[in-house]
Amino acid sequence: MSTSLAPPASPPVNRWLQLVLGIVCMCMIANMQYGWTFFVNPIQERHGWDRAAIQVAFTIFVVTETWLVPIEGWFVDKYGPRVVTLAGGLLCGLAWVINAYADSLFMLYVGAAIGGTGAGAVYGTCVGNSLKWFPDRRGLAAGLTAMGFGAGSALTVVPIQAVIHHYSYEHAFFWFGLGQGLVVMLVALFLSAPKKGDVPTIARVSQSRRDYAPSEMVRTPIFWVMYAMFVMMAAGGLMATAQLGPIAKDFHIADTPVSLLGITLPALTFAATIDRVLNGVTRPLFGWISDHIGRENTMFLSFGIEGVGIYMLSRFGQDPFMFVILTGLVFFAWGEIYSLFPATCGDTFGSKYAATNAGLLYTAKGTAALIVPYTSVLTTMTGSWHAVFLAAAALNIIAAFMAIFVLKPMRQGYTRAQAAAEAEVKPVTAH
């Protein structure tokens, strides 16, 4: 590991433009995940399908969005970000158009699979590209890029709900899908990857001296510890993302007016808007913090807040005002996983295969998504959301302690082992 390599004399300004372009793309695909909750109840009312069956589409979306990212990342590492993002934008637009005309669960699932493939291509490309352009500020860069995905849907919460209410959910799917897809395809034309010598290499946190191929990375225990922690953290947040609308409906507070900061909105609308803003802000914030105090220390802090927040939501969430405040806290303490884990992966395994390696770790989100439909089943069996909330809170607390007592010592040992290996090689090389 090294933190003392000198940066180029004048890093190209272009890398900040590349970061902004990636953020724009992420904003355009954000509704693919975070706007879904507004469609669940209208779809159920229109077709009479079981809610758990409808939420299978969300699981399919997240699984395809995550599990295909390593393949898409391989294309990015080999051919650059432009062509992959172009294809992703096309698939995202097509997916919501299919959803607009879906008259069967099968077609809804097809749309979800296509949308997940497209969103994963865009997501994996933009995050991987930010890790390559900013090896010196990986936490901040990954956080800003992921912020686009976390907060990008905030501005469209009210418009999407208005279109669904005044026209139909089909109209919302069609027009928003078409517009979002076209913007991604346009921006994709200007994306590029850094060349050797284009970026600085100095950093405050320890980083690998060499680049690990994906096949090497998956054979290390550190990768699987991070993977397990990612699954634990993603499960609770995905549950809240997919089930926010149904939870508010079951709590009988979805349309209850809430006044905060001089604004009065229905509880669900207010919560969804604040949640998306905080879910975006937390990503660069905690990413920046981790650049200064270390990845694992930041994980312990944020994961612990998330666990407490989910538990408090289970206790006090049926009050409309507390529902808005506590869901905001939950999303604030959850979104940072999408900056901390990619940054830690890049630090540990290098930049050359950053898109593929981060993509492999990102599949943990897809694994966690398999749990989401069972939250509806568990709620039906127990008659409340309490058991679901307690399980999610417990997973977050466990992950917080793993960051300090498992991951941190492992990475420190990994650093020492690599340094020792280099010390043995140097005399041989000199001779």
CSV table of C-alpha atoms in Angstrom, one decimal:
chain,number,residue,atom,x,y,z
A,1,MET,CA,0.0,0.0,0.0
A,2,SER,CA,1.2,3.5,-0.7
A,3,THR,CA,0.2,7.1,0.0
A,4,SER,CA,3.2,9.0,-1.2
A,5,LEU,CA,3.2,8.9,-5.0
A,6,ALA,CA,3.5,12.3,-6.5
A,7,PRO,CA,0.7,13.7,-8.6
A,8,PRO,CA,1.1,15.0,-12.1
A,9,ALA,CA,2.1,18.7,-12.3
A,10,SER,CA,-1.4,19.8,-13.5
A,11,PRO,CA,-4.2,17.3,-13.4
A,12,PRO,CA,-6.6,17.8,-16.3
A,13,VAL,CA,-9.7,19.9,-15.6
A,14,ASN,CA,-11.6,17.5,-17.8
A,15,ARG,CA,-11.9,15.0,-15.0
A,16,TRP,CA,-14.4,17.3,-13.2
A,17,LEU,CA,-16.5,17.5,-16.4
A,18,GLN,CA,-16.4,13.7,-16.6
A,19,LEU,CA,-17.7,13.6,-13.0
A,20,VAL,CA,-20.5,16.0,-13.8
A,21,LEU,CA,-21.5,14.0,-16.8
A,22,GLY,CA,-21.6,10.8,-14.8
A,23,ILE,CA,-23.8,12.5,-12.2
A,24,VAL,CA,-26.3,13.6,-14.8
A,25,CYS,CA,-26.6,10.1,-16.1
A,26,MET,CA,-27.2,8.8,-12.6
A,27,CYS,CA,-29.9,11.4,-12.0
A,28,MET,CA,-31.7,10.2,-15.2
A,29,ILE,CA,-31.9,6.6,-14.1
A,30,ALA,CA,-32.7,7.3,-10.4
A,31,ASN,CA,-36.5,6.9,-10.9
A,32,MET,CA,-36.0,3.4,-12.2
A,33,GLN,CA,-35.5,2.4,-8.5
A,34,TYR,CA,-36.7,5.3,-6.3
A,35,GLY,CA,-39.8,6.1,-8.3
A,36,TRP,CA,-41.0,2.6,-8.3
A,37,THR,CA,-42.9,2.9,-5.0
A,38,PHE,CA,-45.4,5.3,-6.5
A,39,PHE,CA,-46.5,2.8,-9.1
A,40,VAL,CA,-47.1,-0.2,-6.8
A,41,ASN,CA,-50.5,0.8,-5.4
A,42,PRO,CA,-51.9,2.1,-8.8
A,43,ILE,CA,-50.8,-1.1,-10.5
A,44,GLN,CA,-52.5,-3.2,-7.8
A,45,GLU,CA,-55.7,-1.1,-8.1
A,46,ARG,CA,-55.7,-1.3,-11.9
A,47,HIS,CA,-55.1,-5.1,-12.3
A,48,GLY,CA,-55.9,-6.6,-8.9
A,49,TRP,CA,-52.5,-8.4,-8.8
A,50,ASP,CA,-51.1,-9.4,-5.4
A,51,ARG,CA,-48.7,-6.8,-3.9
A,52,ALA,CA,-46.0,-9.4,-3.3
A,53,ALA,CA,-46.3,-10.5,-7.0
A,54,ILE,CA,-45.9,-6.9,-8.1
A,55,GLN,CA,-42.8,-6.4,-5.9
A,56,VAL,CA,-41.2,-9.4,-7.7
A,57,ALA,CA,-40.7,-6.9,-10.5
A,58,PHE,CA,-38.7,-4.7,-8.2
A,59,THR,CA,-36.5,-7.6,-7.2
A,60,ILE,CA,-36.0,-8.6,-10.8
A,61,PHE,CA,-35.0,-5.0,-11.6
A,62,VAL,CA,-32.4,-4.9,-8.8
A,63,VAL,CA,-31.0,-8.3,-9.5
A,64,THR,CA,-30.5,-7.6,-13.2
A,65,GLU,CA,-29.2,-4.1,-12.3
A,66,THR,CA,-26.6,-5.5,-10.0
A,67,TRP,CA,-25.6,-9.0,-11.1
A,68,LEU,CA,-24.9,-8.0,-14.7
A,69,VAL,CA,-22.7,-5.1,-13.7
A,70,PRO,CA,-19.5,-7.1,-13.7
A,71,ILE,CA,-20.1,-8.1,-17.3
A,72,GLU,CA,-20.9,-4.5,-18.2
A,73,GLY,CA,-17.9,-3.3,-16.2
A,74,TRP,CA,-15.7,-5.6,-18.2
A,75,PHE,CA,-16.9,-3.9,-21.4
A,76,VAL,CA,-16.2,-0.5,-19.8
A,77,ASP,CA,-12.7,-1.5,-18.7
A,78,LYS,CA,-12.0,-2.8,-22.2
A,79,TYR,CA,-13.9,-0.5,-24.6
A,80,GLY,CA,-14.5,2.6,-22.5
A,81,PRO,CA,-17.6,4.2,-21.0
A,82,ARG,CA,-19.4,5.6,-24.0
A,83,VAL,CA,-20.8,2.6,-25.8
A,84,VAL,CA,-22.0,0.9,-22.6
A,85,THR,CA,-23.8,4.1,-21.4
A,86,LEU,CA,-25.4,4.5,-24.8
A,87,ALA,CA,-26.8,1.0,-24.7
A,88,GLY,CA,-27.9,1.5,-21.0
A,89,GLY,CA,-29.9,4.6,-21.8
A,90,LEU,CA,-31.7,2.9,-24.7
A,91,LEU,CA,-32.7,0.0,-22.5
A,92,CYS,CA,-33.8,2.2,-19.6
A,93,GLY,CA,-36.2,4.1,-21.9
A,94,LEU,CA,-37.5,0.9,-23.5
A,95,ALA,CA,-38.2,-0.6,-20.1
A,96,TRP,CA,-40.6,2.0,-18.9
A,97,VAL,CA,-42.3,2.1,-22.2
A,98,ILE,CA,-42.9,-1.6,-21.8
A,99,ASN,CA,-44.2,-1.0,-18.3
A,100,ALA,CA,-46.6,1.5,-19.7
A,101,TYR,CA,-48.2,-1.2,-21.9
A,102,ALA,CA,-47.8,-4.2,-19.6
A,103,ASP,CA,-51.1,-6.0,-19.1
A,104,SER,CA,-49.7,-9.0,-17.4
A,105,LEU,CA,-47.2,-9.8,-14.6
A,106,PHE,CA,-45.0,-11.5,-17.2
A,107,MET,CA,-44.7,-8.2,-19.2
A,108,LEU,CA,-44.1,-6.3,-16.0
A,109,TYR,CA,-41.2,-8.6,-15.2
A,110,VAL,CA,-39.8,-8.3,-18.7
A,111,GLY,CA,-39.8,-4.6,-18.4
A,112,ALA,CA,-38.1,-4.9,-15.0
A,113,ALA,CA,-35.3,-7.1,-16.4
A,114,ILE,CA,-34.6,-4.8,-19.3
A,115,GLY,CA,-34.7,-1.8,-17.1
A,116,GLY,CA,-32.3,-3.4,-14.6
A,117,THR,CA,-29.9,-4.3,-17.3
A,118,GLY,CA,-29.9,-0.7,-18.6
A,119,ALA,CA,-29.7,0.9,-15.2
A,120,GLY,CA,-26.9,-1.4,-14.2
A,121,ALA,CA,-24.9,-0.5,-17.3
A,122,VAL,CA,-25.2,3.2,-16.6
A,123,TYR,CA,-24.6,2.9,-12.9
A,124,GLY,CA,-21.6,0.6,-13.2
A,125,THR,CA,-20.0,2.7,-15.9
A,126,CYS,CA,-20.4,6.0,-14.0
A,127,VAL,CA,-19.2,4.8,-10.7
A,128,GLY,CA,-16.3,2.9,-12.2
A,129,ASN,CA,-15.3,5.9,-14.3
A,130,SER,CA,-15.3,8.1,-11.2
A,131,LEU,CA,-13.0,5.7,-9.3
A,132,LYS,CA,-10.6,5.8,-12.2
A,133,TRP,CA,-10.6,9.6,-12.6
A,134,PHE,CA,-10.3,10.3,-8.9
A,135,PRO,CA,-7.9,7.8,-7.2
A,136,ASP,CA,-6.9,10.6,-4.9
A,137,ARG,CA,-10.5,11.3,-3.8
A,138,ARG,CA,-12.4,8.1,-4.3
A,139,GLY,CA,-14.8,8.5,-1.4
A,140,LEU,CA,-15.9,11.9,-2.6
A,141,ALA,CA,-16.0,11.1,-6.3
A,142,ALA,CA,-17.9,7.9,-5.8
A,143,GLY,CA,-20.2,9.6,-3.4
A,144,LEU,CA,-21.0,12.5,-5.7
A,145,THR,CA,-21.7,10.1,-8.5
A,146,ALA,CA,-23.9,7.9,-6.4
A,147,MET,CA,-25.6,11.0,-5.1
A,148,GLY,CA,-27.1,11.4,-8.6
A,149,PHE,CA,-28.7,8.0,-8.2
A,150,GLY,CA,-29.8,8.7,-4.7
A,151,ALA,CA,-31.2,12.2,-5.0
A,152,GLY,CA,-31.8,12.4,-8.8
A,153,SER,CA,-35.4,11.5,-8.4
A,154,ALA,CA,-36.2,14.1,-5.8
A,155,LEU,CA,-37.2,16.8,-8.3
A,156,THR,CA,-39.6,14.4,-10.1
A,157,VAL,CA,-41.4,13.0,-7.0
A,158,VAL,CA,-44.3,15.6,-7.3
A,159,PRO,CA,-44.5,15.5,-11.1
A,160,ILE,CA,-44.6,11.7,-11.3
A,161,GLN,CA,-47.4,11.6,-8.6
A,162,ALA,CA,-49.2,14.4,-10.5
A,163,VAL,CA,-49.1,12.5,-13.8
A,164,ILE,CA,-50.3,9.3,-12.1
A,165,HIS,CA,-53.1,11.1,-10.3
A,166,HIS,CA,-54.4,13.3,-13.2
A,167,TYR,CA,-53.7,10.9,-16.1
A,168,SER,CA,-52.5,7.4,-15.2
A,169,TYR,CA,-49.5,5.5,-14.1
A,170,GLU,CA,-49.1,4.3,-17.7
A,171,HIS,CA,-48.6,7.9,-18.9
A,172,ALA,CA,-46.0,8.4,-16.2
A,173,PHE,CA,-44.1,5.3,-17.2
A,174,PHE,CA,-44.1,6.3,-20.9
A,175,TRP,CA,-43.2,9.9,-20.9
A,176,PHE,CA,-40.7,9.9,-18.0
A,177,GLY,CA,-39.1,6.7,-19.4
A,178,LEU,CA,-38.7,8.2,-22.8
A,179,GLY,CA,-37.2,11.5,-21.6
A,180,GLN,CA,-34.8,9.9,-19.1
A,181,GLY,CA,-33.5,7.4,-21.7
A,182,LEU,CA,-32.9,10.1,-24.3
A,183,VAL,CA,-30.9,12.3,-21.9
A,184,VAL,CA,-28.6,9.4,-20.9
A,185,MET,CA,-27.9,8.6,-24.5
A,186,LEU,CA,-27.0,12.2,-25.3
A,187,VAL,CA,-24.7,12.6,-22.3
A,188,ALA,CA,-23.0,9.3,-23.1
A,189,LEU,CA,-21.5,10.7,-26.2
A,190,PHE,CA,-19.2,12.9,-24.1
A,191,LEU,CA,-17.9,10.3,-21.6
A,192,SER,CA,-14.3,9.1,-21.7
A,193,ALA,CA,-11.8,7.2,-19.5
A,194,PRO,CA,-8.5,8.6,-18.2
A,195,LYS,CA,-5.3,7.7,-19.9
A,196,LYS,CA,-2.1,6.9,-18.1
A,197,GLY,CA,-0.7,10.0,-16.4
A,198,ASP,CA,-4.0,11.9,-16.6
A,199,VAL,CA,-4.8,11.6,-12.9
A,200,PRO,CA,-3.1,12.3,-9.5
A,201,THR,CA,-2.1,9.3,-7.4
A,202,ILE,CA,-1.6,10.8,-4.0
A,203,ALA,CA,-4.2,10.0,-1.3
A,204,ARG,CA,-4.8,10.3,2.5
A,205,VAL,CA,-5.9,6.6,2.8
A,206,SER,CA,-3.8,3.6,2.1
A,207,GLN,CA,-4.1,2.2,-1.4
A,208,SER,CA,-2.9,-0.9,-3.2
A,209,ARG,CA,0.4,-0.6,-5.1
A,210,ARG,CA,-0.9,-3.0,-7.8
A,211,ASP,CA,-4.1,-3.7,-9.7
A,212,TYR,CA,-5.9,-6.9,-8.9
A,213,ALA,CA,-7.8,-8.7,-11.6
A,214,PRO,CA,-11.3,-9.8,-10.8
A,215,SER,CA,-10.3,-13.4,-10.6
A,216,GLU,CA,-7.7,-12.5,-8.0
A,217,MET,CA,-10.0,-10.3,-6.0
A,218,VAL,CA,-12.8,-12.9,-5.5
A,219,ARG,CA,-10.2,-15.3,-4.0
A,220,THR,CA,-9.5,-12.9,-1.1
A,221,PRO,CA,-11.4,-13.2,2.2
A,222,ILE,CA,-11.6,-9.4,2.3
A,223,PHE,CA,-13.8,-9.3,-0.7
A,224,TRP,CA,-16.3,-11.7,0.8
A,225,VAL,CA,-16.4,-9.9,4.2
A,226,MET,CA,-17.2,-6.7,2.3
A,227,TYR,CA,-19.8,-8.6,0.2
A,228,ALA,CA,-21.5,-9.9,3.4
A,229,MET,CA,-21.6,-6.4,4.9
A,230,PHE,CA,-22.9,-4.9,1.7
A,231,VAL,CA,-25.8,-7.4,1.7
A,232,MET,CA,-26.6,-6.7,5.3
A,233,MET,CA,-26.8,-3.0,4.7
A,234,ALA,CA,-28.5,-3.0,1.4
A,235,ALA,CA,-31.4,-5.3,2.5
A,236,GLY,CA,-32.9,-2.8,5.0
A,237,GLY,CA,-32.6,0.2,2.6
A,238,LEU,CA,-34.1,-1.7,-0.3
A,239,MET,CA,-37.0,-2.7,1.8
A,240,ALA,CA,-37.7,0.9,2.7
A,241,THR,CA,-37.2,2.0,-0.9
A,242,ALA,CA,-39.6,-0.6,-2.4
A,243,GLN,CA,-42.1,-0.6,0.4
A,244,LEU,CA,-42.3,3.1,1.5
A,245,GLY,CA,-45.6,3.6,-0.2
A,246,PRO,CA,-47.2,0.4,1.1
A,247,ILE,CA,-45.8,1.1,4.6
A,248,ALA,CA,-47.3,4.6,4.7
A,249,LYS,CA,-50.6,3.1,3.4
A,250,ASP,CA,-50.6,0.4,6.1
A,251,PHE,CA,-49.8,3.0,8.8
A,252,HIS,CA,-52.8,5.0,7.5
A,253,ILE,CA,-50.8,8.1,7.1
A,254,ALA,CA,-49.9,8.3,3.4
A,255,ASP,CA,-52.3,11.3,2.7
A,256,THR,CA,-52.0,12.9,6.2
A,257,PRO,CA,-50.7,16.5,5.9
A,258,VAL,CA,-47.4,17.2,7.5
A,259,SER,CA,-45.9,20.7,8.0
A,260,LEU,CA,-42.2,21.1,8.2
A,261,LEU,CA,-39.9,24.0,7.3
A,262,GLY,CA,-42.9,26.1,6.3
A,263,ILE,CA,-44.0,23.4,3.8
A,264,THR,CA,-47.1,21.3,4.0
A,265,LEU,CA,-47.4,18.1,2.0
A,266,PRO,CA,-49.0,14.6,2.4
A,267,ALA,CA,-46.8,12.5,4.6
A,268,LEU,CA,-45.8,10.1,1.8
A,269,THR,CA,-45.0,12.8,-0.6
A,270,PHE,CA,-43.0,14.7,2.0
A,271,ALA,CA,-41.1,11.7,3.1
A,272,ALA,CA,-40.3,10.6,-0.4
A,273,THR,CA,-38.9,14.0,-1.3
A,274,ILE,CA,-36.8,14.5,1.8
A,275,ASP,CA,-35.6,10.8,1.7
A,276,ARG,CA,-34.3,11.2,-1.8
A,277,VAL,CA,-32.5,14.5,-1.0
A,278,LEU,CA,-30.9,13.0,2.1
A,279,ASN,CA,-30.1,9.8,0.4
A,280,GLY,CA,-28.2,11.8,-2.2
A,281,VAL,CA,-26.4,14.2,0.2
A,282,THR,CA,-25.1,11.4,2.5
A,283,ARG,CA,-23.1,9.8,-0.3
A,284,PRO,CA,-20.6,12.5,-1.0
A,285,LEU,CA,-20.7,13.6,2.7
A,286,PHE,CA,-19.7,10.2,4.1
A,287,GLY,CA,-17.5,9.6,1.2
A,288,TRP,CA,-15.6,12.8,2.0
A,289,ILE,CA,-15.4,11.9,5.7
A,290,SER,CA,-14.0,8.5,4.8
A,291,ASP,CA,-11.3,10.1,2.7
A,292,HIS,CA,-10.1,11.8,6.0
A,293,ILE,CA,-10.9,9.4,8.9
A,294,GLY,CA,-10.8,6.0,7.0
A,295,ARG,CA,-13.4,3.8,5.4
A,296,GLU,CA,-14.1,1.4,8.3
A,297,ASN,CA,-14.4,4.2,10.9
A,298,THR,CA,-17.0,5.9,8.7
A,299,MET,CA,-18.8,2.6,8.2
A,300,PHE,CA,-19.1,2.1,11.9
A,301,LEU,CA,-20.6,5.5,12.4
A,302,SER,CA,-23.1,5.5,9.5
A,303,PHE,CA,-24.2,1.8,9.8
A,304,GLY,CA,-24.9,2.3,13.5
A,305,ILE,CA,-27.0,5.4,12.8
A,306,GLU,CA,-28.9,3.4,10.3
A,307,GLY,CA,-29.7,0.6,12.7
A,308,VAL,CA,-31.0,3.0,15.3
A,309,GLY,CA,-33.0,4.8,12.7
A,310,ILE,CA,-34.8,1.7,11.5
A,311,TYR,CA,-35.6,0.6,15.1
A,312,MET,CA,-37.0,4.1,15.9
A,313,LEU,CA,-39.1,4.0,12.7
A,314,SER,CA,-40.7,0.7,13.9
A,315,ARG,CA,-41.5,2.3,17.2
A,316,PHE,CA,-42.7,5.8,16.2
A,317,GLY,CA,-43.3,5.6,12.4
A,318,GLN,CA,-47.1,5.6,12.7
A,319,ASP,CA,-47.0,9.3,13.7
A,320,PRO,CA,-47.0,11.2,10.3
A,321,PHE,CA,-44.4,13.8,11.5
A,322,MET,CA,-42.1,11.1,12.9
A,323,PHE,CA,-42.6,9.0,9.8
A,324,VAL,CA,-41.2,11.9,7.6
A,325,ILE,CA,-38.3,12.6,10.0
A,326,LEU,CA,-37.3,9.0,10.7
A,327,THR,CA,-37.5,7.8,7.1
A,328,GLY,CA,-35.2,10.7,6.3
A,329,LEU,CA,-32.8,9.5,8.9
A,330,VAL,CA,-32.9,6.0,7.5
A,331,PHE,CA,-32.2,7.1,4.0
A,332,PHE,CA,-29.5,9.4,5.2
A,333,ALA,CA,-27.6,6.7,7.0
A,334,TRP,CA,-28.2,4.1,4.2
A,335,GLY,CA,-27.2,5.9,1.0
A,336,GLU,CA,-23.5,6.1,1.9
A,337,ILE,CA,-22.9,2.4,1.2
A,338,TYR,CA,-22.9,3.3,-2.4
A,339,SER,CA,-19.8,5.5,-1.9
A,340,LEU,CA,-18.0,3.7,0.9
A,341,PHE,CA,-18.0,0.2,-0.6
A,342,PRO,CA,-16.8,1.2,-4.1
A,343,ALA,CA,-14.1,3.4,-2.6
A,344,THR,CA,-12.9,0.7,-0.3
A,345,CYS,CA,-12.9,-1.8,-3.2
A,346,GLY,CA,-10.8,0.7,-5.3
A,347,ASP,CA,-8.4,1.3,-2.4
A,348,THR,CA,-7.9,-2.4,-1.8
A,349,PHE,CA,-7.7,-3.8,-5.3
A,350,GLY,CA,-6.5,-0.9,-7.6
A,351,SER,CA,-7.8,1.2,-10.5
A,352,LYS,CA,-7.2,-0.7,-13.7
A,353,TYR,CA,-10.1,-3.1,-13.2
A,354,ALA,CA,-12.1,-0.7,-11.0
A,355,ALA,CA,-15.3,-0.9,-13.0
A,356,THR,CA,-15.4,-4.7,-13.0
A,357,ASN,CA,-14.3,-5.2,-9.4
A,358,ALA,CA,-16.7,-2.6,-8.1
A,359,GLY,CA,-19.4,-4.2,-10.2
A,360,LEU,CA,-18.7,-7.6,-8.6
A,361,LEU,CA,-19.1,-6.1,-5.2
A,362,TYR,CA,-22.2,-4.3,-6.3
A,363,THR,CA,-23.9,-7.6,-7.0
A,364,ALA,CA,-24.4,-7.7,-3.2
A,365,LYS,CA,-27.3,-5.3,-3.8
A,366,GLY,CA,-28.9,-7.8,-6.1
A,367,THR,CA,-28.5,-10.5,-3.5
A,368,ALA,CA,-30.1,-8.3,-0.9
A,369,ALA,CA,-33.0,-7.6,-3.3
A,370,LEU,CA,-34.0,-11.2,-3.1
A,371,ILE,CA,-35.1,-10.5,0.4
A,372,VAL,CA,-37.6,-7.7,-0.5
A,373,PRO,CA,-40.6,-9.7,-1.6
A,374,TYR,CA,-40.4,-11.7,1.7
A,375,THR,CA,-40.9,-8.5,3.7
A,376,SER,CA,-44.5,-8.4,2.3
A,377,VAL,CA,-45.0,-12.0,3.1
A,378,LEU,CA,-43.6,-11.6,6.7
A,379,THR,CA,-45.8,-8.6,7.2
A,380,THR,CA,-48.9,-10.5,6.1
A,381,MET,CA,-48.0,-13.4,8.4
A,382,THR,CA,-47.3,-11.2,11.5
A,383,GLY,CA,-49.9,-8.5,10.8
A,384,SER,CA,-47.4,-5.7,11.1
A,385,TRP,CA,-44.0,-4.3,9.9
A,386,HIS,CA,-42.4,-4.7,13.3
A,387,ALA,CA,-40.6,-7.9,12.7
A,388,VAL,CA,-39.2,-6.7,9.3
A,389,PHE,CA,-37.9,-3.5,11.0
A,390,LEU,CA,-36.2,-5.4,13.8
A,391,ALA,CA,-34.5,-7.8,11.4
A,392,ALA,CA,-33.2,-4.9,9.3
A,393,ALA,CA,-32.0,-3.0,12.3
A,394,ALA,CA,-30.1,-6.0,13.7
A,395,LEU,CA,-28.3,-6.5,10.3
A,396,ASN,CA,-27.2,-2.9,10.3
A,397,ILE,CA,-25.8,-3.1,13.8
A,398,ILE,CA,-23.9,-6.3,13.1
A,399,ALA,CA,-22.4,-4.8,9.9
A,400,ALA,CA,-21.3,-1.7,12.0
A,401,PHE,CA,-19.3,-3.9,14.4
A,402,MET,CA,-17.9,-6.0,11.5
A,403,ALA,CA,-16.4,-2.9,10.0
A,404,ILE,CA,-14.3,-2.2,13.1
A,405,PHE,CA,-13.6,-5.7,14.4
A,406,VAL,CA,-13.4,-7.7,11.2
A,407,LEU,CA,-12.8,-5.7,8.1
A,408,LYS,CA,-10.4,-3.1,9.5
A,409,PRO,CA,-7.9,-5.7,11.0
A,410,MET,CA,-8.1,-7.7,7.8
A,411,ARG,CA,-7.3,-4.8,5.6
A,412,GLN,CA,-4.4,-3.7,8.0
A,413,GLY,CA,-3.0,-7.3,7.8
A,414,TYR,CA,-3.4,-7.2,4.0
A,415,THR,CA,-1.4,-3.9,3.9
A,416,ARG,CA,1.4,-5.4,6.0
A,417,ALA,CA,1.5,-8.6,3.9
A,418,GLN,CA,1.8,-6.7,0.7
A,419,ALA,CA,4.5,-4.4,2.1
A,420,ALA,CA,6.5,-7.5,3.3
A,421,ALA,CA,6.2,-9.1,-0.1
A,422,GLU,CA,7.5,-6.0,-1.8
A,423,ALA,CA,10.4,-5.8,0.6
A,424,GLU,CA,11.4,-9.4,-0.3
A,425,VAL,CA,11.3,-8.6,-4.1
A,426,LYS,CA,13.4,-5.4,-4.0
A,427,PRO,CA,16.7,-7.0,-3.1
A,428,VAL,CA,16.3,-9.6,-5.8
A,429,THR,CA,15.4,-6.9,-8.4
A,430,ALA,CA,18.4,-4.9,-7.3
A,431,HIS,CA,20.7,-7.9,-7.7
